[in-house]
Amino acid sequence: MKKIIVAIDGFSSTGKSTLAKQLAKRLGYTYIDSGAMYRAITLYFLRHEIALTDKTQIKNAIEKITLHFENNEICLNDENVEKEIRSMEISNLVSEVSALEDVRTFAVAQQQKIGKKKGLVMDGRDIGTTVFPNAELKIYLHANEKTRTQRRFDEMKIKNSLITLDEVRDNLKHRDLIDSTREISPLKKADDAIVLDNSELTMEEQLEISFNWVMDLKNSN
Ligand code: DC
C-alpha cells in the first residue's frame, strides 16, 4: 500500500506526541517530534548564551547545529538530549526561539527532507499548514485547558516534585499565546485538517479513530 504523510498539529500538551508515536508504530511509519527539534535548538542557544535579538549570533549558531533522531530521541550534535530538553527552563524559552525566522527556516528544511521518504507521522504546530501542506492526512488535535494542564503536570511532576499546577498552567498559556500569534507559521488549523477532540478519549480510542482515518484514505485511493 502507498505510504502517506500524517500531520498532527495542536496546542501544547494536547497529547500530539503520544498519539503520533503510537500511530506511527501501528502503521510501521517513522515518527518525528518536530517540537523536540525546536527544544534542542533552544538548548543550544541557552548553553551558548545566544542573544535572541542578535541575528548574526543566531545565524552563526544555527550553522553549528546538527539534529537527528535515534529511536525517537533527539540528538543535538550527536549528543542525546531527549531528557534535558523537557525541563521547565527549556519550556519557558522555546516559544521565543521557535518564533525566530532563521530558526524556523532551518528546522522546516530538515523536516521536509525527512518527509521525502513518506511513511511518516510528524507532530507540531505548522506541519499541516507549512511543512507538509500536501500531507494526505491532517489531524488537528484539541483538548480542553483543564485536561491539558493536568496531563502536563503529571508528566512534569515525575521529574520535578516541586512543580505546581499553576506554574504549568501559566507556561501553557504563555506558549499558546506566542505559538498562535507569532508572525511566521503561527499555529492554526489547516483548512483541510480534521479536528480530533481527545479531552474525553482514552489513548486507545484516539489511536483507533486516527488509524481508521488512515485506512479509509488508503482504501479510497
Ligand atoms: O510540541 P512541544 O511542546 O514540545 O513544542 C515546543 C515548542 O516548539 C512549542 O511551544 C512551539 C514550538 N514548535 C513550533 O513552533 N513548531 C512546531 N512544528 C513544533 C513546535
PDB file of N, CA, C and O in Angstrom, residues 142-188:
ATOM      1  N   HIS A 142      -7.241  18.565  19.661  1.00  0.00           N
ATOM      2  CA  HIS A 142      -7.731  19.550  20.637  1.00  0.00           C
ATOM      3  C   HIS A 142      -8.011  18.848  21.963  1.00  0.00           C
ATOM      4  O   HIS A 142      -8.454  17.704  21.992  1.00  0.00           O
ATOM      5  N   ALA A 143      -7.711  19.567  23.066  1.00  0.00           N
ATOM      6  CA  ALA A 143      -8.119  19.083  24.395  1.00  0.00           C
ATOM      7  C   ALA A 143      -8.390  20.320  25.235  1.00  0.00           C
ATOM      8  O   ALA A 143      -7.763  21.364  25.017  1.00  0.00           O
ATOM      9  N   ASN A 144      -9.332  20.223  26.194  1.00  0.00           N
ATOM     10  CA  ASN A 144      -9.637  21.431  26.975  1.00  0.00           C
ATOM     11  C   ASN A 144      -8.482  21.765  27.930  1.00  0.00           C
ATOM     12  O   ASN A 144      -7.616  20.937  28.209  1.00  0.00           O
ATOM     13  N   GLU A 145      -8.501  23.018  28.419  1.00  0.00           N
ATOM     14  CA  GLU A 145      -7.365  23.525  29.205  1.00  0.00           C
ATOM     15  C   GLU A 145      -7.108  22.707  30.468  1.00  0.00           C
ATOM     16  O   GLU A 145      -5.962  22.415  30.818  1.00  0.00           O
ATOM     17  N   LYS A 146      -8.191  22.311  31.126  1.00  0.00           N
ATOM     18  CA  LYS A 146      -8.052  21.567  32.380  1.00  0.00           C
ATOM     19  C   LYS A 146      -7.329  20.227  32.118  1.00  0.00           C
ATOM     20  O   LYS A 146      -6.385  19.856  32.827  1.00  0.00           O
ATOM     21  N   THR A 147      -7.758  19.555  31.084  1.00  0.00           N
ATOM     22  CA  THR A 147      -7.149  18.254  30.737  1.00  0.00           C
ATOM     23  C   THR A 147      -5.685  18.432  30.369  1.00  0.00           C
ATOM     24  O   THR A 147      -4.816  17.678  30.811  1.00  0.00           O
ATOM     25  N   ARG A 148      -5.405  19.451  29.572  1.00  0.00           N
ATOM     26  CA  ARG A 148      -4.024  19.686  29.135  1.00  0.00           C
ATOM     27  C   ARG A 148      -3.118  19.994  30.319  1.00  0.00           C
ATOM     28  O   ARG A 148      -2.006  19.472  30.415  1.00  0.00           O
ATOM     29  N   THR A 149      -3.597  20.857  31.221  1.00  0.00           N
ATOM     30  CA  THR A 149      -2.777  21.243  32.370  1.00  0.00           C
ATOM     31  C   THR A 149      -2.484  20.025  33.237  1.00  0.00           C
ATOM     32  O   THR A 149      -1.342  19.797  33.662  1.00  0.00           O
ATOM     33  N   GLN A 150      -3.519  19.232  33.476  1.00  0.00           N
ATOM     34  CA  GLN A 150      -3.337  18.053  34.332  1.00  0.00           C
ATOM     35  C   GLN A 150      -2.362  17.056  33.704  1.00  0.00           C
ATOM     36  O   GLN A 150      -1.466  16.532  34.368  1.00  0.00           O
ATOM     37  N   ARG A 151      -2.504  16.843  32.388  1.00  0.00           N
ATOM     38  CA  ARG A 151      -1.605  15.908  31.680  1.00  0.00           C
ATOM     39  C   ARG A 151      -0.153  16.366  31.799  1.00  0.00           C
ATOM     40  O   ARG A 151       0.746  15.581  32.080  1.00  0.00           O
ATOM     41  N   ARG A 152       0.061  17.643  31.551  1.00  0.00           N
ATOM     42  CA  ARG A 152       1.425  18.186  31.571  1.00  0.00           C
ATOM     43  C   ARG A 152       1.998  18.142  32.993  1.00  0.00           C
ATOM     44  O   ARG A 152       3.159  17.833  33.197  1.00  0.00           O
ATOM     45  N   PHE A 153       1.131  18.453  33.964  1.00  0.00           N
ATOM     46  CA  PHE A 153       1.544  18.442  35.365  1.00  0.00           C
ATOM     47  C   PHE A 153       1.980  17.021  35.768  1.00  0.00           C
ATOM     48  O   PHE A 153       3.048  16.835  36.365  1.00  0.00           O
ATOM     49  N   ASP A 154       1.184  16.032  35.426  1.00  0.00           N
ATOM     50  CA  ASP A 154       1.510  14.634  35.761  1.00  0.00           C
ATOM     51  C   ASP A 154       2.860  14.233  35.170  1.00  0.00           C
ATOM     52  O   ASP A 154       3.656  13.530  35.791  1.00  0.00           O
ATOM     53  N   GLU A 155       3.103  14.720  33.935  1.00  0.00           N
ATOM     54  CA  GLU A 155       4.345  14.414  33.225  1.00  0.00           C
ATOM     55  C   GLU A 155       5.552  15.083  33.918  1.00  0.00           C
ATOM     56  O   GLU A 155       6.580  14.460  34.152  1.00  0.00           O
ATOM     57  N   MET A 156       5.382  16.365  34.271  1.00  0.00           N
ATOM     58  CA  MET A 156       6.478  17.142  34.854  1.00  0.00           C
ATOM     59  C   MET A 156       6.766  16.733  36.299  1.00  0.00           C
ATOM     60  O   MET A 156       7.902  16.786  36.760  1.00  0.00           O
ATOM     61  N   LYS A 157       5.734  16.338  37.009  1.00  0.00           N
ATOM     62  CA  LYS A 157       5.829  16.010  38.431  1.00  0.00           C
ATOM     63  C   LYS A 157       6.826  14.864  38.677  1.00  0.00           C
ATOM     64  O   LYS A 157       7.521  14.833  39.697  1.00  0.00           O
ATOM     65  N   ILE A 158       6.894  13.955  37.718  1.00  0.00           N
ATOM     66  CA  ILE A 158       7.799  12.806  37.849  1.00  0.00           C
ATOM     67  C   ILE A 158       9.250  13.290  37.958  1.00  0.00           C
ATOM     68  O   ILE A 158      10.040  12.783  38.744  1.00  0.00           O
ATOM     69  N   LYS A 159       9.565  14.352  37.172  1.00  0.00           N
ATOM     70  CA  LYS A 159      10.944  14.845  37.144  1.00  0.00           C
ATOM     71  C   LYS A 159      11.196  15.935  38.171  1.00  0.00           C
ATOM     72  O   LYS A 159      12.304  16.129  38.633  1.00  0.00           O
ATOM     73  N   ASN A 160      10.138  16.676  38.505  1.00  0.00           N
ATOM     74  CA  ASN A 160      10.318  17.823  39.393  1.00  0.00           C
ATOM     75  C   ASN A 160       9.181  17.853  40.414  1.00  0.00           C
ATOM     76  O   ASN A 160       8.085  18.327  40.131  1.00  0.00           O
ATOM     77  N   SER A 161       9.462  17.368  41.610  1.00  0.00           N
ATOM     78  CA  SER A 161       8.397  17.215  42.607  1.00  0.00           C
ATOM     79  C   SER A 161       7.904  18.559  43.148  1.00  0.00           C
ATOM     80  O   SER A 161       6.867  18.633  43.787  1.00  0.00           O
ATOM     81  N   LEU A 162       8.656  19.638  42.879  1.00  0.00           N
ATOM     82  CA  LEU A 162       8.272  20.950  43.424  1.00  0.00           C
ATOM     83  C   LEU A 162       7.339  21.728  42.495  1.00  0.00           C
ATOM     84  O   LEU A 162       6.813  22.776  42.864  1.00  0.00           O
ATOM     85  N   ILE A 163       7.142  21.225  41.318  1.00  0.00           N
ATOM     86  CA  ILE A 163       6.354  21.972  40.335  1.00  0.00           C
ATOM     87  C   ILE A 163       4.880  22.076  40.765  1.00  0.00           C
ATOM     88  O   ILE A 163       4.350  21.164  41.398  1.00  0.00           O
ATOM     89  N   THR A 164       4.263  23.224  40.462  1.00  0.00           N
ATOM     90  CA  THR A 164       2.859  23.402  40.851  1.00  0.00           C
ATOM     91  C   THR A 164       1.964  23.437  39.613  1.00  0.00           C
ATOM     92  O   THR A 164       2.432  23.723  38.505  1.00  0.00           O
ATOM     93  N   LEU A 165       0.685  23.191  39.857  1.00  0.00           N
ATOM     94  CA  LEU A 165      -0.300  23.185  38.775  1.00  0.00           C
ATOM     95  C   LEU A 165      -0.386  24.581  38.132  1.00  0.00           C
ATOM     96  O   LEU A 165      -0.487  24.712  36.914  1.00  0.00           O
ATOM     97  N   ASP A 166      -0.294  25.618  38.972  1.00  0.00           N
ATOM     98  CA  ASP A 166      -0.368  26.997  38.466  1.00  0.00           C
ATOM     99  C   ASP A 166       0.802  27.316  37.537  1.00  0.00           C
ATOM    100  O   ASP A 166       0.635  27.955  36.502  1.00  0.00           O
ATOM    101  N   GLU A 167       1.982  26.850  37.934  1.00  0.00           N
ATOM    102  CA  GLU A 167       3.181  27.083  37.132  1.00  0.00           C
ATOM    103  C   GLU A 167       3.020  26.449  35.742  1.00  0.00           C
ATOM    104  O   GLU A 167       3.340  27.048  34.722  1.00  0.00           O
ATOM    105  N   VAL A 168       2.506  25.223  35.748  1.00  0.00           N
ATOM    106  CA  VAL A 168       2.314  24.502  34.491  1.00  0.00           C
ATOM    107  C   VAL A 168       1.259  25.216  33.642  1.00  0.00           C
ATOM    108  O   VAL A 168       1.445  25.432  32.439  1.00  0.00           O
ATOM    109  N   ARG A 169       0.152  25.627  34.269  1.00  0.00           N
ATOM    110  CA  ARG A 169      -0.922  26.324  33.536  1.00  0.00           C
ATOM    111  C   ARG A 169      -0.400  27.633  32.926  1.00  0.00           C
ATOM    112  O   ARG A 169      -0.655  27.931  31.755  1.00  0.00           O
ATOM    113  N   ASP A 170       0.395  28.378  33.693  1.00  0.00           N
ATOM    114  CA  ASP A 170       0.938  29.649  33.194  1.00  0.00           C
ATOM    115  C   ASP A 170       1.841  29.429  31.991  1.00  0.00           C
ATOM    116  O   ASP A 170       1.799  30.170  31.023  1.00  0.00           O
ATOM    117  N   ASN A 171       2.680  28.386  32.078  1.00  0.00           N
ATOM    118  CA  ASN A 171       3.586  28.097  30.965  1.00  0.00           C
ATOM    119  C   ASN A 171       2.799  27.725  29.708  1.00  0.00           C
ATOM    120  O   ASN A 171       3.112  28.174  28.604  1.00  0.00           O
ATOM    121  N   LEU A 172       1.743  26.923  29.878  1.00  0.00           N
ATOM    122  CA  LEU A 172       0.939  26.511  28.715  1.00  0.00           C
ATOM    123  C   LEU A 172       0.277  27.735  28.070  1.00  0.00           C
ATOM    124  O   LEU A 172       0.311  27.900  26.858  1.00  0.00           O
ATOM    125  N   LYS A 173      -0.278  28.598  28.916  1.00  0.00           N
ATOM    126  CA  LYS A 173      -0.964  29.792  28.387  1.00  0.00           C
ATOM    127  C   LYS A 173       0.008  30.706  27.650  1.00  0.00           C
ATOM    128  O   LYS A 173      -0.299  31.244  26.594  1.00  0.00           O
ATOM    129  N   HIS A 174       1.200  30.864  28.235  1.00  0.00           N
ATOM    130  CA  HIS A 174       2.234  31.696  27.644  1.00  0.00           C
ATOM    131  C   HIS A 174       2.619  31.145  26.263  1.00  0.00           C
ATOM    132  O   HIS A 174       2.692  31.866  25.272  1.00  0.00           O
ATOM    133  N   ARG A 175       2.819  29.829  26.190  1.00  0.00           N
ATOM    134  CA  ARG A 175       3.220  29.230  24.915  1.00  0.00           C
ATOM    135  C   ARG A 175       2.078  29.261  23.900  1.00  0.00           C
ATOM    136  O   ARG A 175       2.298  29.529  22.724  1.00  0.00           O
ATOM    137  N   ASP A 176       0.855  29.015  24.363  1.00  0.00           N
ATOM    138  CA  ASP A 176      -0.319  29.066  23.459  1.00  0.00           C
ATOM    139  C   ASP A 176      -0.369  30.407  22.755  1.00  0.00           C
ATOM    140  O   ASP A 176      -0.567  30.483  21.546  1.00  0.00           O
ATOM    141  N   LEU A 177      -0.169  31.461  23.563  1.00  0.00           N
ATOM    142  CA  LEU A 177      -0.287  32.818  23.032  1.00  0.00           C
ATOM    143  C   LEU A 177       0.787  33.077  21.970  1.00  0.00           C
ATOM    144  O   LEU A 177       0.480  33.509  20.857  1.00  0.00           O
ATOM    145  N   ILE A 178       2.034  32.778  22.320  1.00  0.00           N
ATOM    146  CA  ILE A 178       3.121  33.042  21.360  1.00  0.00           C
ATOM    147  C   ILE A 178       2.984  32.139  20.131  1.00  0.00           C
ATOM    148  O   ILE A 178       3.093  32.593  18.997  1.00  0.00           O
ATOM    149  N   ASP A 179       2.714  30.847  20.363  1.00  0.00           N
ATOM    150  CA  ASP A 179       2.650  29.901  19.238  1.00  0.00           C
ATOM    151  C   ASP A 179       1.535  30.250  18.246  1.00  0.00           C
ATOM    152  O   ASP A 179       1.649  29.991  17.056  1.00  0.00           O
ATOM    153  N   SER A 180       0.452  30.838  18.750  1.00  0.00           N
ATOM    154  CA  SER A 180      -0.680  31.081  17.842  1.00  0.00           C
ATOM    155  C   SER A 180      -0.728  32.515  17.313  1.00  0.00           C
ATOM    156  O   SER A 180      -1.529  32.809  16.435  1.00  0.00           O
ATOM    157  N   THR A 181       0.157  33.389  17.839  1.00  0.00           N
ATOM    158  CA  THR A 181       0.110  34.778  17.348  1.00  0.00           C
ATOM    159  C   THR A 181       1.417  35.219  16.688  1.00  0.00           C
ATOM    160  O   THR A 181       1.508  36.352  16.220  1.00  0.00           O
ATOM    161  N   ARG A 182       2.431  34.350  16.672  1.00  0.00           N
ATOM    162  CA  ARG A 182       3.715  34.756  16.065  1.00  0.00           C
ATOM    163  C   ARG A 182       3.502  35.033  14.574  1.00  0.00           C
ATOM    164  O   ARG A 182       2.539  34.524  13.966  1.00  0.00           O
ATOM    165  N   GLU A 183       4.449  35.811  14.010  1.00  0.00           N
ATOM    166  CA  GLU A 183       4.302  36.246  12.634  1.00  0.00           C
ATOM    167  C   GLU A 183       4.452  35.092  11.633  1.00  0.00           C
ATOM    168  O   GLU A 183       3.680  34.953  10.694  1.00  0.00           O
ATOM    169  N   ILE A 184       5.491  34.250  11.866  1.00  0.00           N
ATOM    170  CA  ILE A 184       5.776  33.190  10.893  1.00  0.00           C
ATOM    171  C   ILE A 184       5.129  31.882  11.322  1.00  0.00           C
ATOM    172  O   ILE A 184       5.357  31.392  12.433  1.00  0.00           O
ATOM    173  N   SER A 185       4.370  31.303  10.423  1.00  0.00           N
ATOM    174  CA  SER A 185       3.723  29.998  10.644  1.00  0.00           C
ATOM    175  C   SER A 185       3.098  29.836  12.027  1.00  0.00           C
ATOM    176  O   SER A 185       3.461  28.922  12.768  1.00  0.00           O
ATOM    177  N   PRO A 186       2.177  30.700  12.395  1.00  0.00           N
ATOM    178  CA  PRO A 186       1.529  30.505  13.701  1.00  0.00           C
ATOM    179  C   PRO A 186       0.695  29.228  13.699  1.00  0.00           C
ATOM    180  O   PRO A 186       0.305  28.745  12.626  1.00  0.00           O
ATOM    181  N   LEU A 187       0.460  28.713  14.897  1.00  0.00           N
ATOM    182  CA  LEU A 187      -0.395  27.523  14.986  1.00  0.00           C
ATOM    183  C   LEU A 187      -1.793  27.901  14.531  1.00  0.00           C
ATOM    184  O   LEU A 187      -2.406  28.826  15.063  1.00  0.00           O
ATOM    185  N   LYS A 188      -2.269  27.196  13.509  1.00  0.00           N
ATOM    186  CA  LYS A 188      -3.678  27.327  13.157  1.00  0.00           C
ATOM    187  C   LYS A 188      -4.104  26.062  12.418  1.00  0.00           C
ATOM    188  O   LYS A 188      -3.266  25.388  11.815  1.00  0.00           O
TER     189      LYS A 188
END
